[in-house]
Coordinates of C-alpha atoms in Angstrom, one line a residue:
X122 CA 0.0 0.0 0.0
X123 CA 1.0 3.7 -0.8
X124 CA 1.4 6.2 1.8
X125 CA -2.2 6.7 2.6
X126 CA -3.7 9.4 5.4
X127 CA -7.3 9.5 6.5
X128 CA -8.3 12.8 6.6
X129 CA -12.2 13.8 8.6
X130 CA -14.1 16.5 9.4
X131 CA -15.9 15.3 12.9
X132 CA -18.1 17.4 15.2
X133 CA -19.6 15.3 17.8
X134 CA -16.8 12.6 17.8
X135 CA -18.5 9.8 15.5
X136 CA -16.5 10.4 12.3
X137 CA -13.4 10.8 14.0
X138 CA -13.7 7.4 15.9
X139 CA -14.4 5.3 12.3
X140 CA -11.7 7.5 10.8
X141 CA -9.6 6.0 13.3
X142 CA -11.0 2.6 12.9
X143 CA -9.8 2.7 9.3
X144 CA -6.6 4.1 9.9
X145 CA -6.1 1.3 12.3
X146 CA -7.3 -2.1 10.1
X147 CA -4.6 0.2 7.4
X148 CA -1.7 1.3 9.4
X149 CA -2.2 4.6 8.2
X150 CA -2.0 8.1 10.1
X151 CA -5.6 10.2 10.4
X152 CA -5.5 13.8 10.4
X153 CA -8.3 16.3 11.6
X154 CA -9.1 18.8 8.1
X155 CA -9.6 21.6 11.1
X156 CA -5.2 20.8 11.0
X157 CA -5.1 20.2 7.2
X158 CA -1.9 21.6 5.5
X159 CA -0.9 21.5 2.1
X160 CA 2.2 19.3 3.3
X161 CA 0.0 16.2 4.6
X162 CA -1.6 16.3 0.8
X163 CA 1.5 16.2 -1.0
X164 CA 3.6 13.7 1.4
X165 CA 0.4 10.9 0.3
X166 CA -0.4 9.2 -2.7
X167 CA -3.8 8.2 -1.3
X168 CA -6.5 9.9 0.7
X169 CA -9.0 8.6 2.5
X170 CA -11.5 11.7 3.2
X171 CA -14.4 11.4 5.8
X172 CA -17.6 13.9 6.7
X173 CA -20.5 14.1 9.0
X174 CA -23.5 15.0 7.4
X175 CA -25.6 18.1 8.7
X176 CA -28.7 20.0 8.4
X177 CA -29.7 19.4 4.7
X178 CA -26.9 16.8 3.3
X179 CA -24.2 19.4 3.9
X180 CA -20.6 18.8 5.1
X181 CA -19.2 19.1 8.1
X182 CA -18.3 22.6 8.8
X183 CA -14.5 22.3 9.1
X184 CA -14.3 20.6 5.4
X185 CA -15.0 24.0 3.9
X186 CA -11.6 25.4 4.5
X187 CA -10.1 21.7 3.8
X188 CA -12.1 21.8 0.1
X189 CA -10.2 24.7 -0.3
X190 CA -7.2 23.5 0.6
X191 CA -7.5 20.3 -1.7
X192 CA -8.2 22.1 -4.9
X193 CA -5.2 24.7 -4.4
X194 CA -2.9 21.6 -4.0
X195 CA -4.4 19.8 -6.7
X196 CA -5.1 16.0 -6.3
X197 CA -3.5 15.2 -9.6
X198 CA -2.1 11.6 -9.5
X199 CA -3.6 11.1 -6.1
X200 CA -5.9 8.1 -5.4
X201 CA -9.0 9.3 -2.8
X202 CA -11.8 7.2 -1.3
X203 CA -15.1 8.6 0.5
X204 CA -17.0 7.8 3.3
X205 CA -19.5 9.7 5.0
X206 CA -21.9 9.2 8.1
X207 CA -25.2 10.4 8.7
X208 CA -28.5 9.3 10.2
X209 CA -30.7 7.0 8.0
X210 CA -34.0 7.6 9.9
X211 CA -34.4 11.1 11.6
X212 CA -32.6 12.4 7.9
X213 CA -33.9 9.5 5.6
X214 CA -34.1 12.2 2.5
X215 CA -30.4 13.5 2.8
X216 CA -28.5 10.2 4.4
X217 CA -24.7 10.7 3.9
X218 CA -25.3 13.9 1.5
X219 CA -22.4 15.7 3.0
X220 CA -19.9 12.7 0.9
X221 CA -21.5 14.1 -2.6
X222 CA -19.3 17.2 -1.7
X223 CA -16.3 15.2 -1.0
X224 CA -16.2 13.4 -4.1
X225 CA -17.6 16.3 -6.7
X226 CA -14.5 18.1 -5.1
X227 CA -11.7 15.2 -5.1
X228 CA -12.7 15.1 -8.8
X229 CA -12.7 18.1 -10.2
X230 CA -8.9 19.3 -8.4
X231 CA -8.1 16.0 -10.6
X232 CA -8.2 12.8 -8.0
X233 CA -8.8 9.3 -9.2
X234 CA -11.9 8.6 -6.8
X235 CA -12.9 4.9 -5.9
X236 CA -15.8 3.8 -6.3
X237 CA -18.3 3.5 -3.3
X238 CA -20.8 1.0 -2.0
X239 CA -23.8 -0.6 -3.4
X240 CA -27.2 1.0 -1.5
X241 CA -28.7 -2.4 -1.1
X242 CA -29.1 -3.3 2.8
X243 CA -29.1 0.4 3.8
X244 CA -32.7 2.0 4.7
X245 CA -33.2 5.5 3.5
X246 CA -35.3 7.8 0.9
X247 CA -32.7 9.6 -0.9
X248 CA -29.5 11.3 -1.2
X249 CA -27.1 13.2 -3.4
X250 CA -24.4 10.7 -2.7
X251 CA -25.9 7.8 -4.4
X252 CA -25.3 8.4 -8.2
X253 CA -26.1 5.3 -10.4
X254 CA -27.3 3.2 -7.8
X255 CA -24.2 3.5 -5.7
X256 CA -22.7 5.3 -3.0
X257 CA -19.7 7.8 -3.6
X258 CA -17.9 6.2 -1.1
X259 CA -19.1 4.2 2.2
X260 CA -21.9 5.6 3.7
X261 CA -22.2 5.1 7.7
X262 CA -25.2 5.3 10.2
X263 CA -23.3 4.5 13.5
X264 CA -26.4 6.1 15.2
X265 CA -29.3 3.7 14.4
X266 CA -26.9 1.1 13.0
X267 CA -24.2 0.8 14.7
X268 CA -24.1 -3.6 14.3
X269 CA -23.3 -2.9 10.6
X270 CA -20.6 -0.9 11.2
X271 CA -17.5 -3.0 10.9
X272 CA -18.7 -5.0 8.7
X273 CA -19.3 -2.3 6.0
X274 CA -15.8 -0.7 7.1
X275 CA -14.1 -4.4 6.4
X276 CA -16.0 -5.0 3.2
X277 CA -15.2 -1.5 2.0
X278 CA -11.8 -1.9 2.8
X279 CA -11.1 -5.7 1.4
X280 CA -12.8 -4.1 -2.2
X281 CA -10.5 -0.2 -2.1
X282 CA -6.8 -1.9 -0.7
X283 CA -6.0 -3.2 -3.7
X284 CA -6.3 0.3 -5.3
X285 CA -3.8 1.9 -2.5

């Protein structure tokens, strides 16, 4: 595997804990995008980018400046995968929207993106990150589902390594 870095955007603690779950089952480092520097995007050939959705399927507040940051460096050359988490029932119509952001952005500052997850087994009405029948990444409800958690992670991870 490259030098790969997880990067999130948490605000209540949720997305930072899978962030560090990944970076764990990957021996790879995680790094806050409230502390994002251009260095940490350059030193990796893969990212691993992570956001909370809020209010209506918008990222987490802190990715803003770290959007910004990505499409000054330019992701040229760099391989990213997505995963978002959000709450399938109290947000059914925007589950995991805030990813769509992530991924239109990795995209155009020139990224090869992964592809995501299929949406079969997940329960919700609709979201921007679902293009095609698929997710733009993995989408996590570690609030009502919490038991399919790892799982998802692992089976995400066993289908993206090869691509690190």
């Amino acid at each position: 595997m490259k030098k790969t870095v997880i990067i999130y955007g948490s605000s209540t603690g949720t997305c930072q804990s899978i962030a560090e779950t990944i970076a764990s089952k990957l021996g790879a480092e995680t790094v806050d995008v409230a502390n994002l520097d251009e260095q940490t995007i350059k030193d990796n050939d893969n990212l691993i980018l992570g956001t909370s959705t809020w209010g209506a399927g918008e990222l987490q507040d802190d990715w803003y400046n770290g959007i910004t940051i990505l499409k000054r460096v330019g992701l040229s050359g760099k391989t990213v995968a997505i995963f978002g988490c959000g709450d399938s029932e109290s947000y059914s119509d925007t589950f995991c929207g805030g990813m769509k952001e992530l991924y239109d952005a990795a995209k155009s500052a020139g990224a090869e993106v992964l592809e995501g997850v299929p949406t079969d087994g997940y329960s919700f009405d609709d979201s921007e990150s679902v293009v095609d029948g698929i997710w733009v990444g993995l989408a996590l409800d570690d609030v009502n589902e919490d038991d399919k958690t790892e799982k998802r992670i692992d089976t995400w991870l066993e289908s993206i390594k090869s691509h690190l």
